[in-house]
CSV table of C-alpha atoms in Angstrom, one decimal:
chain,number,residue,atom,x,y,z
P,1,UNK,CA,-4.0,-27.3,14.3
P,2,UNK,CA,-6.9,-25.0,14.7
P,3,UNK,CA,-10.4,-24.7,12.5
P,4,UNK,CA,-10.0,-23.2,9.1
P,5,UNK,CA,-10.9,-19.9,8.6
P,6,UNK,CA,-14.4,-19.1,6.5
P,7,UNK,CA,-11.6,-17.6,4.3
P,8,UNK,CA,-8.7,-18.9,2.0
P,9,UNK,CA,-6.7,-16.0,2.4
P,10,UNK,CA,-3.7,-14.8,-0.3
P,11,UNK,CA,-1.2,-12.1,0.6
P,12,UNK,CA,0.0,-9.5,-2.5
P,13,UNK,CA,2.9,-7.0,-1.5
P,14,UNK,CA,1.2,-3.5,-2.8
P,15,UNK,CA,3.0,-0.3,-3.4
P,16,UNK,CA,0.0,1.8,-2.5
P,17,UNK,CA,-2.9,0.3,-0.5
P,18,UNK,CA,-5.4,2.5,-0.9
P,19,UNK,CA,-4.7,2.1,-4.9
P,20,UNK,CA,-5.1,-1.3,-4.2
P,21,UNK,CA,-8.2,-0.8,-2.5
P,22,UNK,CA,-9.8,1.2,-5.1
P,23,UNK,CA,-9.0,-1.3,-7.6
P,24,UNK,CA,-10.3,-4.4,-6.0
P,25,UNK,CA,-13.0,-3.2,-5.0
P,26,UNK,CA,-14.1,-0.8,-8.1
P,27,UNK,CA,-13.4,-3.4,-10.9
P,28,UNK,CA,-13.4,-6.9,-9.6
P,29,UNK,CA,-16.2,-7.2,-7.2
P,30,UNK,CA,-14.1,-7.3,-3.7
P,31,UNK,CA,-15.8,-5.9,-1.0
P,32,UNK,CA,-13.4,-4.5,1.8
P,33,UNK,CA,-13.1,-5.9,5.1
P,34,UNK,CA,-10.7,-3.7,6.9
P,35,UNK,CA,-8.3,-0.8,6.2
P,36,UNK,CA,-5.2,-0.1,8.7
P,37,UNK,CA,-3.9,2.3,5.2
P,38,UNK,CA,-1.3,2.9,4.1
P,39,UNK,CA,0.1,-0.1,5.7
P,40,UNK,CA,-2.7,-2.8,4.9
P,41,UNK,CA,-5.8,-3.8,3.9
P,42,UNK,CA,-8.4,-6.7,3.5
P,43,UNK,CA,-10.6,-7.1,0.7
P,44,UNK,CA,-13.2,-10.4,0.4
P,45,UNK,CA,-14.9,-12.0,-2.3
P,46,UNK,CA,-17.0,-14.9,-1.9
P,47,UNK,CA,-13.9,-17.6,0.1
P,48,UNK,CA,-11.1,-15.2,-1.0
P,49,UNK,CA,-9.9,-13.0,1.3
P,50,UNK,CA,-7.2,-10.8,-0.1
P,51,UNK,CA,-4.3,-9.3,2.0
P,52,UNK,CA,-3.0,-6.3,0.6
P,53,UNK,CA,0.5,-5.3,2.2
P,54,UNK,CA,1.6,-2.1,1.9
P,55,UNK,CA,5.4,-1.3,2.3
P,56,UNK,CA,5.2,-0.7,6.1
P,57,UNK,CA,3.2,-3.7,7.0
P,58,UNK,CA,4.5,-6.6,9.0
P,59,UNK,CA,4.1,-8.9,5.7
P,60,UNK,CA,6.0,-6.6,3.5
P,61,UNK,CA,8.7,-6.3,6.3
P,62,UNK,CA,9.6,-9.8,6.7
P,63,UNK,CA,9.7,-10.8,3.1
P,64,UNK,CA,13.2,-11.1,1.9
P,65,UNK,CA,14.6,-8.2,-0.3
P,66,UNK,CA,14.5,-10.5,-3.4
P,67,UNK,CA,10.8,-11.6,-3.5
P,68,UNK,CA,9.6,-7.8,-3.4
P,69,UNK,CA,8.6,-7.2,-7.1
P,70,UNK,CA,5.1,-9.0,-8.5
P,71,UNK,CA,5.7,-12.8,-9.6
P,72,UNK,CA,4.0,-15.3,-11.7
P,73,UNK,CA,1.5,-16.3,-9.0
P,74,UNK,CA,-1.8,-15.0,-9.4
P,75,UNK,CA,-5.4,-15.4,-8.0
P,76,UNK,CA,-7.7,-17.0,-10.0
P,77,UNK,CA,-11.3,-15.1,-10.6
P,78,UNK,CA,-14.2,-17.7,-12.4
P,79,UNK,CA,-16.7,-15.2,-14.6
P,80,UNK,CA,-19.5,-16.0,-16.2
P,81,UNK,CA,-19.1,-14.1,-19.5
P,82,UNK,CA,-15.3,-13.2,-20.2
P,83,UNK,CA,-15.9,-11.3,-23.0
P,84,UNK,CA,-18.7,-8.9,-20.9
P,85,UNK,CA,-15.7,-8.4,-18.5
P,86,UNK,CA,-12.7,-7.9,-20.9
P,87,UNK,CA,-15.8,-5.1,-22.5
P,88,UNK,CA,-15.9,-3.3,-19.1
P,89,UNK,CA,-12.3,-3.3,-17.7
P,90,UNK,CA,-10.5,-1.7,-21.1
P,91,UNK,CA,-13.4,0.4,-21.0
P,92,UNK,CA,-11.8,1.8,-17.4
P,93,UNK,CA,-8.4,2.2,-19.2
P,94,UNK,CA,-7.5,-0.9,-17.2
P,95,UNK,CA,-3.8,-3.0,-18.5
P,96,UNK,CA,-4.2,-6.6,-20.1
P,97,UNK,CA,-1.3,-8.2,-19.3
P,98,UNK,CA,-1.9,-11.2,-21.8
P,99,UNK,CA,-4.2,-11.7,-24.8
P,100,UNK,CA,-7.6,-14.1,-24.6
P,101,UNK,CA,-5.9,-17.5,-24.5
P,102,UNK,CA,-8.6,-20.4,-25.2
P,103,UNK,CA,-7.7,-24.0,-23.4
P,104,UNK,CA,-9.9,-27.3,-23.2
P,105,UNK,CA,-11.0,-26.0,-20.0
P,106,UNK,CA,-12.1,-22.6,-20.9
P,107,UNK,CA,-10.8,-18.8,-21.8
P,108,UNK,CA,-8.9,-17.2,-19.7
P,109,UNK,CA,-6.7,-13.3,-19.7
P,110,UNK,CA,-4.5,-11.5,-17.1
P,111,UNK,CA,-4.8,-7.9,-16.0
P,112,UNK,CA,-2.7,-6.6,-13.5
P,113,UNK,CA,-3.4,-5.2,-10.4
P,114,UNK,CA,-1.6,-1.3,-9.5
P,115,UNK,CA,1.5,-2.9,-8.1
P,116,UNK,CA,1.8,-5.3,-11.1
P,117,UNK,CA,0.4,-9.1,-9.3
P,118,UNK,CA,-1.3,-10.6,-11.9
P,119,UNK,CA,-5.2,-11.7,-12.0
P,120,UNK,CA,-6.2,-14.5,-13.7
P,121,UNK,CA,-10.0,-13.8,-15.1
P,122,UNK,CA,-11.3,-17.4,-16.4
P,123,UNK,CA,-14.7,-18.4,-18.3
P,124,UNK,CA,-14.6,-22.7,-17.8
P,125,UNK,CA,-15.9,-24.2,-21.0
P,126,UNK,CA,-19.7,-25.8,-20.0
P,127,UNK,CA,-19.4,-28.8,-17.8
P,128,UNK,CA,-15.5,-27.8,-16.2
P,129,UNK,CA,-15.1,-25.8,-13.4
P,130,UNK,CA,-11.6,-24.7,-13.3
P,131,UNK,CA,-8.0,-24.9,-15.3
């Protein structure tokens, strides 16, 4: 087994990369590491290094016809003031995909990305750090 990678890295099948790209990077705070569009792209933030497979990548390739469309996975983004961000992201006409849903743990909402994976934005109540 070889060292871990500075990165945990997740892989989201994409219709459009460079959509992708712009998204990630304009509204969530990613930071892009490389570009090979319109077959792929790597975006990073902080450990999270996001893979983002176009149709003609090798990762989009070799996943089976029935595991194309978006599922129920999603990435997991802490914030430090939900309501700020739910403010800013309708704001850029961006799609909710839930309402505000308020746990022990904290608050949390999905938005969806251009190909429909789903983002999980979370506020942890004071003294948690995740749900």
């Amino acid at each position: 087994m070889t060292a871990p990678d500075q990165y945990a890295s997740v892989r989201y099948l994409v219709d459009d990369v460079q959509a992708a790209i712009d998204f990630y990077t304009t509204h969530l705070g990613f930071t892009l590491n490389t570009s090979a569009a319109p077959a792929f792209a790597d975006v990073v933030r902080g450990p999270l290094r996001l893979l983002l497979s176009g149709p003609a990548s090798s990762g989009a390739r070799a996943t089976p016809a029935d595991a194309t469309t978006a599922g129920r996975n999603r990435i997991h983004l802490a914030v430090d003031d939900l309501d700020s961000e739910i403010d800013r992201l309708r704001a850029a006409g961006l799609p909710f995909r839930s309402e505000l849903v308020t746990g022990p743990g904290g608050r949390q909402i999905l938005l969806a990305d251009p190909a429909g994976n789903l983002i999980e934005l979370f506020q942890p109540t004071r003294g948690t750090t995740s749900a």
